[in-house]
GROMACS .gro file of C-alpha atoms in nm:
model
  471
    1UNK     CA    1   1.451  -5.713   2.283
    2UNK     CA    2   1.355  -5.471   2.558
    3UNK     CA    3   1.696  -5.305   2.534
    4UNK     CA    4   1.641  -5.216   2.167
    5UNK     CA    5   1.284  -5.099   2.220
    6UNK     CA    6   1.375  -4.871   2.506
    7UNK     CA    7   1.667  -4.711   2.322
    8UNK     CA    8   1.448  -4.641   2.022
    9UNK     CA    9   1.188  -4.477   2.242
   10UNK     CA   10   1.451  -4.254   2.405
   11UNK     CA   11   1.595  -4.149   2.070
   12UNK     CA   12   1.247  -4.079   1.930
   13UNK     CA   13   1.167  -3.852   2.226
   14UNK     CA   14   1.499  -3.672   2.186
   15UNK     CA   15   1.440  -3.622   1.813
   16UNK     CA   16   1.103  -3.461   1.876
   17UNK     CA   17   1.247  -3.232   2.144
   18UNK     CA   18   1.535  -3.136   1.918
   19UNK     CA   19   1.285  -3.000   1.663
   20UNK     CA   20   1.300  -2.680   1.867
   21UNK     CA   21   1.654  -2.643   1.735
   22UNK     CA   22   1.522  -2.650   1.378
   23UNK     CA   23   1.307  -2.343   1.450
   24UNK     CA   24   1.603  -2.178   1.624
   25UNK     CA   25   1.818  -2.233   1.314
   26UNK     CA   26   1.551  -2.114   1.073
   27UNK     CA   27   1.519  -1.788   1.264
   28UNK     CA   28   1.894  -1.738   1.265
   29UNK     CA   29   1.934  -1.819   0.897
   30UNK     CA   30   1.647  -1.642   0.722
   31UNK     CA   31   1.760  -1.292   0.814
   32UNK     CA   32   2.088  -1.332   0.622
   33UNK     CA   33   1.905  -1.356   0.289
   34UNK     CA   34   1.614  -1.129   0.374
   35UNK     CA   35   1.815  -0.839   0.516
   36UNK     CA   36   1.937  -0.686   0.186
   37UNK     CA   37   1.579  -0.676   0.053
   38UNK     CA   38   1.440  -0.541   0.382
   39UNK     CA   39   1.708  -0.271   0.386
   40UNK     CA   40   1.616  -0.171   0.030
   41UNK     CA   41   1.239  -0.166   0.087
   42UNK     CA   42   1.254   0.033   0.411
   43UNK     CA   43   1.567   0.236   0.328
   44UNK     CA   44   1.768   0.111   0.629
   45UNK     CA   45   2.120   0.227   0.716
   46UNK     CA   46   2.386  -0.016   0.843
   47UNK     CA   47   2.298   0.079   1.201
   48UNK     CA   48   1.926   0.014   1.147
   49UNK     CA   49   2.007  -0.319   0.982
   50UNK     CA   50   2.202  -0.413   1.294
   51UNK     CA   51   1.895  -0.328   1.503
   52UNK     CA   52   1.669  -0.552   1.290
   53UNK     CA   53   1.919  -0.837   1.331
   54UNK     CA   54   2.001  -0.787   1.698
   55UNK     CA   55   1.648  -0.721   1.832
   56UNK     CA   56   1.583  -1.094   1.799
   57UNK     CA   57   1.880  -1.162   2.029
   58UNK     CA   58   1.744  -0.908   2.277
   59UNK     CA   59   1.411  -1.091   2.274
   60UNK     CA   60   1.593  -1.422   2.312
   61UNK     CA   61   1.781  -1.294   2.618
   62UNK     CA   62   1.453  -1.180   2.773
   63UNK     CA   63   1.286  -1.509   2.678
   64UNK     CA   64   1.569  -1.706   2.837
   65UNK     CA   65   1.541  -1.493   3.153
   66UNK     CA   66   1.172  -1.579   3.184
   67UNK     CA   67   1.222  -1.944   3.091
   68UNK     CA   68   1.382  -2.047   3.420
   69UNK     CA   69   1.086  -1.962   3.645
   70UNK     CA   70   0.841  -2.072   3.375
   71UNK     CA   71   1.010  -2.408   3.318
   72UNK     CA   72   1.033  -2.463   3.693
   73UNK     CA   73   0.663  -2.392   3.753
   74UNK     CA   74   0.498  -2.520   3.432
   75UNK     CA   75   0.744  -2.791   3.331
   76UNK     CA   76   0.970  -2.847   3.033
   77UNK     CA   77   0.691  -2.974   2.805
   78UNK     CA   78   0.453  -2.678   2.848
   79UNK     CA   79   0.746  -2.437   2.804
   80UNK     CA   80   0.830  -2.597   2.468
   81UNK     CA   81   0.462  -2.570   2.366
   82UNK     CA   82   0.461  -2.198   2.450
   83UNK     CA   83   0.780  -2.153   2.247
   84UNK     CA   84   0.612  -2.313   1.945
   85UNK     CA   85   0.313  -2.075   1.975
   86UNK     CA   86   0.548  -1.773   1.990
   87UNK     CA   87   0.728  -1.899   1.678
   88UNK     CA   88   0.398  -1.899   1.489
   89UNK     CA   89   0.296  -1.550   1.606
   90UNK     CA   90   0.637  -1.395   1.537
   91UNK     CA   91   0.683  -1.545   1.190
   92UNK     CA   92   0.335  -1.438   1.076
   93UNK     CA   93   0.403  -1.088   1.211
   94UNK     CA   94   0.730  -1.065   1.015
   95UNK     CA   95   0.565  -1.184   0.694
   96UNK     CA   96   0.290  -0.920   0.708
   97UNK     CA   97   0.493  -0.631   0.852
   98UNK     CA   98   0.411  -0.312   0.660
   99UNK     CA   99   0.677  -0.100   0.830
  100UNK     CA  100   1.005  -0.149   1.011
  101UNK     CA  101   0.844  -0.097   1.353
  102UNK     CA  102   0.607  -0.394   1.311
  103UNK     CA  103   0.895  -0.599   1.172
  104UNK     CA  104   1.108  -0.514   1.475
  105UNK     CA  105   0.833  -0.609   1.720
  106UNK     CA  106   0.774  -0.938   1.536
  107UNK     CA  107   1.145  -1.013   1.540
  108UNK     CA  108   1.140  -0.950   1.916
  109UNK     CA  109   0.857  -1.205   1.955
  110UNK     CA  110   1.059  -1.454   1.752
  111UNK     CA  111   1.345  -1.380   1.988
  112UNK     CA  112   1.124  -1.469   2.284
  113UNK     CA  113   1.048  -1.801   2.113
  114UNK     CA  114   1.414  -1.870   2.044
  115UNK     CA  115   1.503  -1.783   2.405
  116UNK     CA  116   1.246  -2.029   2.538
  117UNK     CA  117   1.358  -2.300   2.294
  118UNK     CA  118   1.731  -2.250   2.354
  119UNK     CA  119   1.676  -2.275   2.729
  120UNK     CA  120   1.425  -2.559   2.746
  121UNK     CA  121   1.528  -2.801   2.470
  122UNK     CA  122   1.890  -2.870   2.584
  123UNK     CA  123   1.774  -2.886   2.947
  124UNK     CA  124   1.499  -3.133   2.858
  125UNK     CA  125   1.738  -3.344   2.650
  126UNK     CA  126   1.997  -3.357   2.930
  127UNK     CA  127   1.730  -3.483   3.170
  128UNK     CA  128   1.577  -3.737   2.929
  129UNK     CA  129   1.891  -3.897   2.781
  130UNK     CA  130   2.104  -4.150   2.977
  131UNK     CA  131   2.466  -4.041   3.037
  132UNK     CA  132   2.611  -4.282   2.777
  133UNK     CA  133   2.442  -4.093   2.491
  134UNK     CA  134   2.369  -3.758   2.659
  135UNK     CA  135   2.639  -3.568   2.468
  136UNK     CA  136   2.520  -3.706   2.135
  137UNK     CA  137   2.156  -3.627   2.206
  138UNK     CA  138   2.224  -3.266   2.308
  139UNK     CA  139   2.452  -3.235   2.004
  140UNK     CA  140   2.151  -3.351   1.803
  141UNK     CA  141   1.983  -3.027   1.910
  142UNK     CA  142   2.274  -2.832   1.759
  143UNK     CA  143   2.249  -3.044   1.444
  144UNK     CA  144   1.886  -2.941   1.411
  145UNK     CA  145   1.994  -2.577   1.446
  146UNK     CA  146   2.242  -2.619   1.160
  147UNK     CA  147   1.980  -2.795   0.946
  148UNK     CA  148   1.742  -2.507   1.015
  149UNK     CA  149   2.008  -2.258   0.908
  150UNK     CA  150   2.076  -2.456   0.588
  151UNK     CA  151   1.705  -2.483   0.504
  152UNK     CA  152   1.672  -2.109   0.562
  153UNK     CA  153   1.966  -2.039   0.330
  154UNK     CA  154   1.818  -2.265   0.060
  155UNK     CA  155   1.480  -2.100   0.098
  156UNK     CA  156   1.637  -1.755   0.083
  157UNK     CA  157   1.831  -1.847  -0.230
  158UNK     CA  158   1.519  -1.979  -0.404
  159UNK     CA  159   1.316  -1.671  -0.310
  160UNK     CA  160   1.590  -1.414  -0.369
  161UNK     CA  161   1.535  -1.404  -0.746
  162UNK     CA  162   1.206  -1.226  -0.689
  163UNK     CA  163   1.308  -1.053  -0.366
  164UNK     CA  164   1.031  -1.230  -0.171
  165UNK     CA  165   1.162  -1.150   0.175
  166UNK     CA  166   0.817  -1.182   0.334
  167UNK     CA  167   0.799  -1.547   0.231
  168UNK     CA  168   1.156  -1.595   0.358
  169UNK     CA  169   1.042  -1.489   0.706
  170UNK     CA  170   0.693  -1.642   0.690
  171UNK     CA  171   0.781  -2.003   0.605
  172UNK     CA  172   0.885  -2.059   0.969
  173UNK     CA  173   0.514  -2.083   1.055
  174UNK     CA  174   0.481  -2.434   0.912
  175UNK     CA  175   0.758  -2.613   1.107
  176UNK     CA  176   0.645  -2.424   1.418
  177UNK     CA  177   0.304  -2.591   1.389
  178UNK     CA  178   0.476  -2.930   1.346
  179UNK     CA  179   0.681  -2.862   1.660
  180UNK     CA  180   0.366  -2.784   1.860
  181UNK     CA  181   0.199  -3.109   1.754
  182UNK     CA  182   0.517  -3.311   1.817
  183UNK     CA  183   0.571  -3.173   2.167
  184UNK     CA  184   0.215  -3.274   2.262
  185UNK     CA  185   0.329  -3.637   2.238
  186UNK     CA  186   0.636  -3.598   2.461
  187UNK     CA  187   0.658  -3.714   2.825
  188UNK     CA  188   0.746  -3.462   3.095
  189UNK     CA  189   1.103  -3.460   3.230
  190UNK     CA  190   1.141  -3.712   3.515
  191UNK     CA  191   1.373  -3.468   3.693
  192UNK     CA  192   1.103  -3.199   3.691
  193UNK     CA  193   0.837  -3.449   3.801
  194UNK     CA  194   1.054  -3.554   4.095
  195UNK     CA  195   1.109  -3.187   4.187
  196UNK     CA  196   0.730  -3.155   4.210
  197UNK     CA  197   0.707  -3.471   4.430
  198UNK     CA  198   0.540  -3.667   4.151
  199UNK     CA  199   0.773  -3.961   4.199
  200UNK     CA  200   0.539  -4.232   4.068
  201UNK     CA  201   0.498  -4.054   3.736
  202UNK     CA  202   0.874  -3.985   3.724
  203UNK     CA  203   0.938  -4.357   3.772
  204UNK     CA  204   0.689  -4.438   3.494
  205UNK     CA  205   0.867  -4.205   3.249
  206UNK     CA  206   1.209  -4.346   3.340
  207UNK     CA  207   1.087  -4.704   3.290
  208UNK     CA  208   0.967  -4.603   2.944
  209UNK     CA  209   1.303  -4.448   2.852
  210UNK     CA  210   1.559  -4.678   3.019
  211UNK     CA  211   1.676  -5.032   2.942
  212UNK     CA  212   1.540  -5.189   3.260
  213UNK     CA  213   1.329  -5.118   3.565
  214UNK     CA  214   1.643  -5.147   3.778
  215UNK     CA  215   1.824  -4.877   3.578
  216UNK     CA  216   1.518  -4.654   3.603
  217UNK     CA  217   1.491  -4.703   3.980
  218UNK     CA  218   1.862  -4.634   4.032
  219UNK     CA  219   1.836  -4.307   3.839
  220UNK     CA  220   1.525  -4.205   4.032
  221UNK     CA  221   1.710  -4.270   4.359
  222UNK     CA  222   1.998  -4.047   4.240
  223UNK     CA  223   1.751  -3.772   4.148
  224UNK     CA  224   1.593  -3.795   4.493
  225UNK     CA  225   1.936  -3.763   4.655
  226UNK     CA  226   1.998  -3.447   4.451
  227UNK     CA  227   1.670  -3.300   4.572
  228UNK     CA  228   1.769  -3.325   4.938
  229UNK     CA  229   1.940  -2.989   4.902
  230UNK     CA  230   1.711  -2.745   5.086
  231UNK     CA  231   1.800  -2.429   4.897
  232UNK     CA  232   1.681  -2.368   4.541
  233UNK     CA  233   1.759  -2.132   4.251
  234UNK     CA  234   1.848  -1.776   4.350
  235UNK     CA  235   1.865  -1.868   4.717
  236UNK     CA  236   2.118  -2.139   4.638
  237UNK     CA  237   2.317  -1.895   4.423
  238UNK     CA  238   2.332  -1.640   4.705
  239UNK     CA  239   2.441  -1.881   4.976
  240UNK     CA  240   2.644  -2.150   4.797
  241UNK     CA  241   2.980  -2.052   4.646
  242UNK     CA  242   3.011  -2.386   4.463
  243UNK     CA  243   2.687  -2.324   4.274
  244UNK     CA  244   2.801  -1.971   4.193
  245UNK     CA  245   3.111  -2.121   4.029
  246UNK     CA  246   2.904  -2.346   3.802
  247UNK     CA  247   2.673  -2.056   3.713
  248UNK     CA  248   2.965  -1.830   3.622
  249UNK     CA  249   3.122  -2.111   3.422
  250UNK     CA  250   2.800  -2.151   3.221
  251UNK     CA  251   2.798  -1.779   3.145
  252UNK     CA  252   3.165  -1.789   3.045
  253UNK     CA  253   3.110  -2.086   2.814
  254UNK     CA  254   2.832  -1.907   2.626
  255UNK     CA  255   3.041  -1.592   2.578
  256UNK     CA  256   3.323  -1.813   2.450
  257UNK     CA  257   3.089  -1.970   2.193
  258UNK     CA  258   2.960  -1.638   2.062
  259UNK     CA  259   3.294  -1.457   2.048
  260UNK     CA  260   3.444  -1.716   1.814
  261UNK     CA  261   3.296  -1.511   1.528
  262UNK     CA  262   3.062  -1.780   1.395
  263UNK     CA  263   2.756  -1.571   1.469
  264UNK     CA  264   2.855  -1.298   1.223
  265UNK     CA  265   2.912  -1.558   0.952
  266UNK     CA  266   2.557  -1.687   0.997
  267UNK     CA  267   2.390  -1.344   1.016
  268UNK     CA  268   2.603  -1.161   0.761
  269UNK     CA  269   2.717  -1.441   0.528
  270UNK     CA  270   2.626  -1.255   0.202
  271UNK     CA  271   2.817  -0.949   0.328
  272UNK     CA  272   3.126  -1.161   0.399
  273UNK     CA  273   3.112  -1.319   0.054
  274UNK     CA  274   3.085  -0.966  -0.088
  275UNK     CA  275   3.403  -0.870   0.101
  276UNK     CA  276   3.567  -1.182  -0.046
  277UNK     CA  277   3.496  -1.050  -0.396
  278UNK     CA  278   3.172  -1.224  -0.493
  279UNK     CA  279   2.975  -0.930  -0.628
  280UNK     CA  280   2.643  -1.075  -0.750
  281UNK     CA  281   2.351  -1.165  -0.523
  282UNK     CA  282   2.339  -1.513  -0.676
  283UNK     CA  283   2.705  -1.582  -0.593
  284UNK     CA  284   2.661  -1.453  -0.238
  285UNK     CA  285   2.348  -1.658  -0.175
  286UNK     CA  286   2.493  -1.983  -0.307
  287UNK     CA  287   2.807  -1.921  -0.105
  288UNK     CA  288   2.581  -1.887   0.197
  289UNK     CA  289   2.414  -2.220   0.115
  290UNK     CA  290   2.753  -2.393   0.093
  291UNK     CA  291   2.844  -2.246   0.432
  292UNK     CA  292   2.519  -2.378   0.578
  293UNK     CA  293   2.571  -2.725   0.431
  294UNK     CA  294   2.922  -2.738   0.575
  295UNK     CA  295   2.782  -2.640   0.913
  296UNK     CA  296   2.534  -2.931   0.902
  297UNK     CA  297   2.782  -3.196   0.788
  298UNK     CA  298   3.052  -3.095   1.037
  299UNK     CA  299   2.806  -3.123   1.327
  300UNK     CA  300   2.796  -3.499   1.263
  301UNK     CA  301   3.161  -3.503   1.371
  302UNK     CA  302   3.059  -3.376   1.713
  303UNK     CA  303   2.774  -3.627   1.740
  304UNK     CA  304   3.009  -3.913   1.651
  305UNK     CA  305   3.298  -3.811   1.877
  306UNK     CA  306   3.161  -3.621   2.179
  307UNK     CA  307   3.090  -3.936   2.383
  308UNK     CA  308   3.413  -4.105   2.265
  309UNK     CA  309   3.680  -3.833   2.270
  310UNK     CA  310   3.516  -3.617   2.534
  311UNK     CA  311   3.418  -3.252   2.545
  312UNK     CA  312   3.747  -3.084   2.635
  313UNK     CA  313   3.982  -3.225   2.364
  314UNK     CA  314   3.733  -3.142   2.089
  315UNK     CA  315   3.689  -2.787   2.219
  316UNK     CA  316   4.066  -2.725   2.221
  317UNK     CA  317   4.096  -2.860   1.867
  318UNK     CA  318   3.803  -2.650   1.744
  319UNK     CA  319   3.918  -2.322   1.899
  320UNK     CA  320   4.270  -2.375   1.760
  321UNK     CA  321   4.140  -2.430   1.407
  322UNK     CA  322   3.911  -2.127   1.426
  323UNK     CA  323   4.190  -1.902   1.553
  324UNK     CA  324   4.414  -2.002   1.262
  325UNK     CA  325   4.137  -1.953   1.005
  326UNK     CA  326   4.043  -1.608   1.135
  327UNK     CA  327   4.409  -1.507   1.121
  328UNK     CA  328   4.440  -1.625   0.760
  329UNK     CA  329   4.117  -1.453   0.654
  330UNK     CA  330   4.233  -1.129   0.813
  331UNK     CA  331   4.563  -1.154   0.624
  332UNK     CA  332   4.387  -1.226   0.293
  333UNK     CA  333   4.151  -0.929   0.334
  334UNK     CA  334   4.451  -0.713   0.431
  335UNK     CA  335   4.652  -0.819   0.124
  336UNK     CA  336   4.353  -0.784  -0.107
  337UNK     CA  337   4.160  -1.048  -0.299
  338UNK     CA  338   4.202  -0.972  -0.667
  339UNK     CA  339   4.145  -1.294  -0.864
  340UNK     CA  340   3.919  -1.602  -0.861
  341UNK     CA  341   4.190  -1.825  -0.710
  342UNK     CA  342   4.220  -1.599  -0.406
  343UNK     CA  343   3.840  -1.574  -0.381
  344UNK     CA  344   3.798  -1.951  -0.364
  345UNK     CA  345   4.093  -1.982  -0.126
  346UNK     CA  346   3.914  -1.742   0.109
  347UNK     CA  347   3.597  -1.951   0.081
  348UNK     CA  348   3.790  -2.270   0.168
  349UNK     CA  349   3.940  -2.106   0.478
  350UNK     CA  350   3.594  -1.982   0.578
  351UNK     CA  351   3.452  -2.333   0.540
  352UNK     CA  352   3.731  -2.483   0.750
  353UNK     CA  353   3.646  -2.227   1.018
  354UNK     CA  354   3.282  -2.339   1.007
  355UNK     CA  355   3.393  -2.702   1.043
  356UNK     CA  356   3.593  -2.606   1.352
  357UNK     CA  357   3.291  -2.440   1.511
  358UNK     CA  358   3.033  -2.702   1.414
  359UNK     CA  359   3.238  -2.991   1.554
  360UNK     CA  360   3.327  -2.815   1.881
  361UNK     CA  361   3.193  -2.494   2.034
  362UNK     CA  362   2.862  -2.504   1.845
  363UNK     CA  363   2.717  -2.818   2.007
  364UNK     CA  364   2.952  -2.880   2.301
  365UNK     CA  365   2.889  -2.552   2.482
  366UNK     CA  366   2.520  -2.642   2.500
  367UNK     CA  367   2.613  -2.991   2.620
  368UNK     CA  368   2.834  -2.860   2.901
  369UNK     CA  369   2.593  -2.587   3.014
  370UNK     CA  370   2.316  -2.844   3.059
  371UNK     CA  371   2.546  -3.083   3.248
  372UNK     CA  372   2.729  -2.871   3.504
  373UNK     CA  373   2.437  -2.732   3.704
  374UNK     CA  374   2.306  -2.911   4.018
  375UNK     CA  375   1.942  -3.015   4.001
  376UNK     CA  376   1.835  -2.778   4.281
  377UNK     CA  377   1.971  -2.482   4.083
  378UNK     CA  378   1.952  -2.614   3.727
  379UNK     CA  379   1.672  -2.386   3.609
  380UNK     CA  380   1.849  -2.081   3.749
  381UNK     CA  381   2.194  -2.182   3.621
  382UNK     CA  382   2.076  -2.267   3.270
  383UNK     CA  383   1.871  -1.945   3.264
  384UNK     CA  384   2.185  -1.742   3.334
  385UNK     CA  385   2.396  -1.924   3.073
  386UNK     CA  386   2.126  -1.911   2.804
  387UNK     CA  387   2.063  -1.542   2.868
  388UNK     CA  388   2.440  -1.484   2.845
  389UNK     CA  389   2.440  -1.656   2.506
  390UNK     CA  390   2.186  -1.412   2.370
  391UNK     CA  391   2.342  -1.106   2.527
  392UNK     CA  392   2.674  -1.199   2.366
  393UNK     CA  393   2.490  -1.284   2.044
  394UNK     CA  394   2.325  -0.943   2.048
  395UNK     CA  395   2.659  -0.768   2.106
  396UNK     CA  396   2.816  -0.950   1.811
  397UNK     CA  397   2.516  -0.897   1.581
  398UNK     CA  398   2.492  -0.527   1.669
  399UNK     CA  399   2.861  -0.446   1.619
  400UNK     CA  400   2.989  -0.644   1.320
  401UNK     CA  401   2.898  -0.396   1.044
  402UNK     CA  402   3.018  -0.109   1.264
  403UNK     CA  403   3.353  -0.286   1.318
  404UNK     CA  404   3.388  -0.344   0.944
  405UNK     CA  405   3.315   0.026   0.878
  406UNK     CA  406   3.549   0.160   1.150
  407UNK     CA  407   3.851  -0.072   1.187
  408UNK     CA  408   3.818  -0.257   0.855
  409UNK     CA  409   3.769  -0.621   0.757
  410UNK     CA  410   4.125  -0.744   0.832
  411UNK     CA  411   4.133  -0.607   1.187
  412UNK     CA  412   3.783  -0.736   1.257
  413UNK     CA  413   3.878  -1.092   1.163
  414UNK     CA  414   4.209  -1.070   1.349
  415UNK     CA  415   4.016  -0.957   1.656
  416UNK     CA  416   3.803  -1.272   1.640
  417UNK     CA  417   4.118  -1.477   1.592
  418UNK     CA  418   4.260  -1.340   1.918
  419UNK     CA  419   3.933  -1.418   2.095
  420UNK     CA  420   3.962  -1.782   1.987
  421UNK     CA  421   4.313  -1.799   2.133
  422UNK     CA  422   4.173  -1.667   2.461
  423UNK     CA  423   3.908  -1.941   2.446
  424UNK     CA  424   4.180  -2.209   2.423
  425UNK     CA  425   4.336  -2.083   2.745
  426UNK     CA  426   4.000  -2.065   2.922
  427UNK     CA  427   3.917  -2.420   2.813
  428UNK     CA  428   4.242  -2.553   2.959
  429UNK     CA  429   4.196  -2.368   3.288
  430UNK     CA  430   3.827  -2.404   3.364
  431UNK     CA  431   3.633  -2.647   3.142
  432UNK     CA  432   3.561  -2.991   3.296
  433UNK     CA  433   3.548  -3.324   3.115
  434UNK     CA  434   3.200  -3.475   3.165
  435UNK     CA  435   3.212  -3.769   2.924
  436UNK     CA  436   3.018  -4.075   3.050
  437UNK     CA  437   2.950  -3.919   3.392
  438UNK     CA  438   2.596  -3.901   3.530
  439UNK     CA  439   2.452  -3.559   3.610
  440UNK     CA  440   2.425  -3.665   3.974
  441UNK     CA  441   2.794  -3.759   3.997
  442UNK     CA  442   2.897  -3.431   3.833
  443UNK     CA  443   2.683  -3.253   4.091
  444UNK     CA  444   2.847  -3.434   4.384
  445UNK     CA  445   3.194  -3.326   4.275
  446UNK     CA  446   3.079  -2.970   4.210
  447UNK     CA  447   2.910  -2.928   4.547
  448UNK     CA  448   3.207  -3.078   4.728
  449UNK     CA  449   3.428  -2.796   4.596
  450UNK     CA  450   3.644  -2.975   4.338
  451UNK     CA  451   3.828  -2.737   4.099
  452UNK     CA  452   3.605  -2.655   3.802
  453UNK     CA  453   3.818  -2.845   3.554
  454UNK     CA  454   3.783  -3.159   3.772
  455UNK     CA  455   3.411  -3.162   3.851
  456UNK     CA  456   3.349  -3.422   3.582
  457UNK     CA  457   3.595  -3.671   3.727
  458UNK     CA  458   3.427  -4.008   3.771
  459UNK     CA  459   3.625  -4.116   4.077
  460UNK     CA  460   3.564  -3.922   4.394
  461UNK     CA  461   3.803  -3.862   4.679
  462UNK     CA  462   3.559  -4.026   4.915
  463UNK     CA  463   3.569  -4.355   4.723
  464UNK     CA  464   3.926  -4.369   4.595
  465UNK     CA  465   4.136  -4.663   4.719
  466UNK     CA  466   4.344  -4.565   5.018
  467UNK     CA  467   4.116  -4.288   5.149
  468UNK     CA  468   3.964  -4.312   5.492
  469UNK     CA  469   3.612  -4.321   5.356
  470UNK     CA  470   3.695  -4.601   5.115
  471UNK     CA  471   3.846  -4.809   5.393
   0.00000   0.00000   0.00000
């Protein structure tokens, strides 16, 4: 009976924390439908449209940069609360913006909120969830992002008939208030509490979230062992080459996720459907909704398989599928889409691409980045990887329309196809398998200098049969 009660409590806490992903997704999705109306009202060129889109990513990068020190000093819970407040301020500012300057500033504030949420929520989830369901729970955060994107697309479609772009951007206020209230009920991360020498409270939280007092005490002992490392954060990065490897790997993983090309599909979905031959706003908006729905449904594949198949096999499968789809789309745009059959064929290929991303790189990059950092440097390492995500996101968002205008649609999609092939190679060479391994065991392998692709191995040299230590 206790087993069931504890698991339910853990899942409930994770669900509430993952609400931050819903706000993240809403912010990403609403701009796709609102941008054409904003461009018309303020007379924006393609370059200025890219600025309106990408300024949020700039704010997110800055927000992620500040989130490490803030999360370390204030805690995960208070950081999430601050993120919710920023969501409210930014969305209200966007809704009432009377010129493009106010809109840009408000989008920057929303970016700050997204940066805080994208840093803190996966980190919190990785520290709350036990290793047997950690991948699924962090993938839940990505699911909430996809649901947020879908809800934004549906809202945009409903409001597009009257061109109500202010409502498109303003509706985010309501779920942001729900997030704030929900986070008030959450416990603080036991890892953070232990870092602050509040071990009794950390033990209390673990007993609430684990199946037994013994399991909670064992995890607390592992956390204490991790905290014996004297150096922290930047100091650890400067003086420990093993930690530098994990930090660089986190940065690499986030660039890999962004350079798949999925970001441009989410931000510029109506534009892509226009390229595919769907000329009316209604067709483009409903195509965007279908893309968002596919994104949501395919994320369930990751949730179901990540703790069974593992991270690495799913990533290789996803990158392979995305590379093929981008190649086909480039060929179709090169050959020309001249009839309804070819239009719908292009949509099918695009949807398969979205499935490939949503079941692999979308959720699993966040999973890995929250797993591979040692506790003493986790805030710093996750700060670097999250900031890298938004820098890469900003680069993609600020260049897509320019690429389309300069090298053309076929070459742009072929370019993303090549990037996915590169990601397959990088996954094989550097990405570890962390399925069913505790954060503390991953850390031990990392800090002992195991090759990056092996840091998730469950058996250690020191304990393998036949080694001197084992004897």
